[in-house]
Amino acid sequence: QVQLVESGGGLVQAGGSLRLSCAASGRTFSNYAMGWFRQAPGKEREFVAAISRGLTITYAADSVKGRFTISRDNAKNTVYLQMNSLKPEDTAVYYCAVGPRVDRLRDGSYDYWGQGTQVTVSS
């Protein structure tokens, strides 16, 4: 079992920045690929970004490329999502997720996820 706790969400104006964090516990963090998903009201959960166990591979959705950056610190069991140039359409609950393979995370397959953190971008 893996426990994931997200933090860092909040209210920000369009064009602003936020940094989300996800702290993992329960199993060896470095054995898992990590990712972020989001779900806006009335919409399905969608992939945002993912990073491999060894930090060598990252994926990002087209809608966030060039604005969001995923990173991880295996020593701290934490994955981050730096979000810049935020837009109102980025408003959603952001979820951290883990899985054995980064390409499967990209395709929407994960084993564990957190409780989510709300990000609201005002225009």
mmCIF file of C-alpha atoms in Angstrom:
data_model
loop_
_atom_site.group_PDB
_atom_site.id
_atom_site.type_symbol
_atom_site.label_atom_id
_atom_site.label_comp_id
_atom_site.label_asym_id
_atom_site.label_seq_id
_atom_site.Cartn_x
_atom_site.Cartn_y
_atom_site.Cartn_z
ATOM 1 C CA GLN A 1 0.000 0.000 0.000
ATOM 2 C CA VAL A 2 1.175 3.515 -0.834
ATOM 3 C CA GLN A 3 -0.133 6.645 0.825
ATOM 4 C CA LEU A 4 -0.016 9.909 -1.117
ATOM 5 C CA VAL A 5 -0.678 13.361 0.300
ATOM 6 C CA GLU A 6 -0.878 16.367 -2.010
ATOM 7 C CA SER A 7 -0.389 19.977 -0.974
ATOM 8 C CA GLY A 8 0.235 23.383 -2.489
ATOM 9 C CA GLY A 9 -3.070 24.083 -4.158
ATOM 10 C CA GLY A 10 -4.896 27.363 -3.820
ATOM 11 C CA LEU A 11 -6.348 30.379 -5.556
ATOM 12 C CA VAL A 12 -4.184 32.277 -8.033
ATOM 13 C CA GLN A 13 -4.752 34.842 -10.736
ATOM 14 C CA ALA A 14 -4.278 33.988 -14.385
ATOM 15 C CA GLY A 15 -0.610 34.181 -15.317
ATOM 16 C CA GLY A 16 0.477 33.226 -11.818
ATOM 17 C CA SER A 17 2.318 30.187 -10.534
ATOM 18 C CA LEU A 18 1.826 27.401 -8.021
ATOM 19 C CA ARG A 19 3.950 24.482 -6.948
ATOM 20 C CA LEU A 20 2.200 21.282 -5.950
ATOM 21 C CA SER A 21 3.863 18.649 -3.806
ATOM 22 C CA CYS A 22 2.989 15.027 -3.204
ATOM 23 C CA ALA A 23 4.552 13.151 -0.310
ATOM 24 C CA ALA A 24 4.560 9.369 -0.538
ATOM 25 C CA SER A 25 4.888 6.779 2.172
ATOM 26 C CA GLY A 26 4.301 3.095 2.680
ATOM 27 C CA ARG A 27 6.574 1.541 0.096
ATOM 28 C CA THR A 28 9.846 2.238 -1.641
ATOM 29 C CA PHE A 29 9.130 5.457 -3.458
ATOM 30 C CA SER A 30 11.911 5.030 -5.993
ATOM 31 C CA ASN A 31 10.296 1.820 -7.293
ATOM 32 C CA TYR A 32 7.380 3.755 -8.765
ATOM 33 C CA ALA A 33 6.762 6.110 -11.618
ATOM 34 C CA MET A 34 4.856 9.175 -10.425
ATOM 35 C CA GLY A 35 2.308 11.354 -12.107
ATOM 36 C CA TRP A 36 -0.264 14.092 -11.810
ATOM 37 C CA PHE A 37 -3.836 14.036 -13.028
ATOM 38 C CA ARG A 38 -6.582 16.607 -12.742
ATOM 39 C CA GLN A 39 -10.348 16.692 -12.786
ATOM 40 C CA ALA A 40 -12.437 19.760 -13.440
ATOM 41 C CA PRO A 41 -16.128 19.946 -12.465
ATOM 42 C CA GLY A 42 -18.258 17.941 -14.862
ATOM 43 C CA LYS A 43 -15.236 16.529 -16.691
ATOM 44 C CA GLU A 44 -13.347 13.275 -16.622
ATOM 45 C CA ARG A 45 -10.010 12.943 -14.867
ATOM 46 C CA GLU A 46 -7.197 13.708 -17.309
ATOM 47 C CA PHE A 47 -3.477 13.120 -17.431
ATOM 48 C CA VAL A 48 -1.212 16.093 -16.705
ATOM 49 C CA ALA A 49 2.379 14.867 -16.335
ATOM 50 C CA ALA A 50 4.456 11.859 -15.319
ATOM 51 C CA ILE A 51 8.048 11.082 -14.443
ATOM 52 C CA SER A 52 9.915 7.790 -14.425
ATOM 53 C CA ARG A 53 11.526 6.148 -11.410
ATOM 54 C CA GLY A 54 15.004 7.180 -12.481
ATOM 55 C CA LEU A 55 13.979 10.731 -13.468
ATOM 56 C CA THR A 56 15.089 10.101 -17.037
ATOM 57 C CA ILE A 57 11.692 10.134 -18.733
ATOM 58 C CA THR A 58 8.954 12.719 -18.407
ATOM 59 C CA TYR A 59 5.651 13.157 -20.192
ATOM 60 C CA ALA A 60 3.299 16.100 -20.211
ATOM 61 C CA ALA A 61 -0.090 16.686 -21.725
ATOM 62 C CA ASP A 62 -0.126 19.006 -24.733
ATOM 63 C CA SER A 63 -2.291 21.461 -22.817
ATOM 64 C CA VAL A 64 0.441 22.051 -20.211
ATOM 65 C CA LYS A 65 3.650 21.635 -22.184
ATOM 66 C CA GLY A 66 5.943 24.598 -21.760
ATOM 67 C CA ARG A 67 4.068 25.751 -18.646
ATOM 68 C CA PHE A 68 4.137 22.824 -16.190
ATOM 69 C CA THR A 69 7.202 20.893 -15.055
ATOM 70 C CA ILE A 70 7.199 17.648 -13.105
ATOM 71 C CA SER A 71 10.125 16.655 -10.903
ATOM 72 C CA ARG A 72 10.822 14.323 -8.026
ATOM 73 C CA ASP A 73 13.178 13.932 -5.111
ATOM 74 C CA ASN A 74 13.567 10.249 -4.258
ATOM 75 C CA ALA A 75 15.449 11.091 -1.071
ATOM 76 C CA LYS A 76 12.394 13.017 0.171
ATOM 77 C CA ASN A 77 9.794 10.635 -1.305
ATOM 78 C CA THR A 78 8.201 13.629 -2.964
ATOM 79 C CA VAL A 79 7.057 14.542 -6.451
ATOM 80 C CA TYR A 80 6.419 18.124 -7.526
ATOM 81 C CA LEU A 81 4.442 19.927 -10.184
ATOM 82 C CA GLN A 82 5.617 23.439 -10.955
ATOM 83 C CA MET A 83 2.800 25.276 -12.705
ATOM 84 C CA ASN A 84 3.551 28.560 -14.449
ATOM 85 C CA SER A 85 1.480 30.847 -16.650
ATOM 86 C CA LEU A 86 -1.690 29.424 -15.175
ATOM 87 C CA LYS A 87 -4.947 29.790 -17.063
ATOM 88 C CA PRO A 88 -8.551 29.640 -15.860
ATOM 89 C CA GLU A 89 -8.938 26.344 -17.721
ATOM 90 C CA ASP A 90 -6.302 24.839 -15.413
ATOM 91 C CA THR A 91 -8.825 25.060 -12.573
ATOM 92 C CA ALA A 92 -9.348 21.534 -11.231
ATOM 93 C CA VAL A 93 -8.622 19.156 -8.413
ATOM 94 C CA TYR A 94 -5.100 17.849 -8.944
ATOM 95 C CA TYR A 95 -4.302 14.287 -7.955
ATOM 96 C CA CYS A 96 -0.965 12.593 -7.460
ATOM 97 C CA ALA A 97 -0.720 8.995 -8.675
ATOM 98 C CA VAL A 98 1.808 6.178 -8.781
ATOM 99 C CA GLY A 99 2.328 3.156 -10.976
ATOM 100 C CA PRO A 100 5.046 0.753 -12.024
ATOM 101 C CA ARG A 101 5.608 2.314 -15.461
ATOM 102 C CA VAL A 102 5.706 5.922 -16.601
ATOM 103 C CA ASP A 103 4.229 5.120 -20.028
ATOM 104 C CA ARG A 104 1.224 3.481 -18.399
ATOM 105 C CA LEU A 105 0.712 6.511 -16.189
ATOM 106 C CA ARG A 106 0.734 8.642 -19.315
ATOM 107 C CA ASP A 107 -1.996 6.389 -20.711
ATOM 108 C CA GLY A 108 -4.107 6.739 -17.581
ATOM 109 C CA SER A 109 -3.230 3.541 -15.725
ATOM 110 C CA TYR A 110 -2.109 3.875 -12.103
ATOM 111 C CA ASP A 111 -2.172 1.852 -8.915
ATOM 112 C CA TYR A 112 -2.624 4.453 -6.155
ATOM 113 C CA TRP A 113 -3.729 8.065 -5.969
ATOM 114 C CA GLY A 114 -4.061 10.750 -3.329
ATOM 115 C CA GLN A 115 -7.020 12.746 -2.057
ATOM 116 C CA GLY A 116 -6.349 15.694 -4.341
ATOM 117 C CA THR A 117 -5.659 19.407 -3.927
ATOM 118 C CA GLN A 118 -7.790 22.176 -5.386
ATOM 119 C CA VAL A 119 -6.286 24.648 -7.840
ATOM 120 C CA THR A 120 -8.410 27.626 -8.812
ATOM 121 C CA VAL A 121 -7.251 30.145 -11.398
ATOM 122 C CA SER A 122 -9.206 33.379 -11.618
ATOM 123 C CA SER A 123 -9.389 35.466 -14.765
#
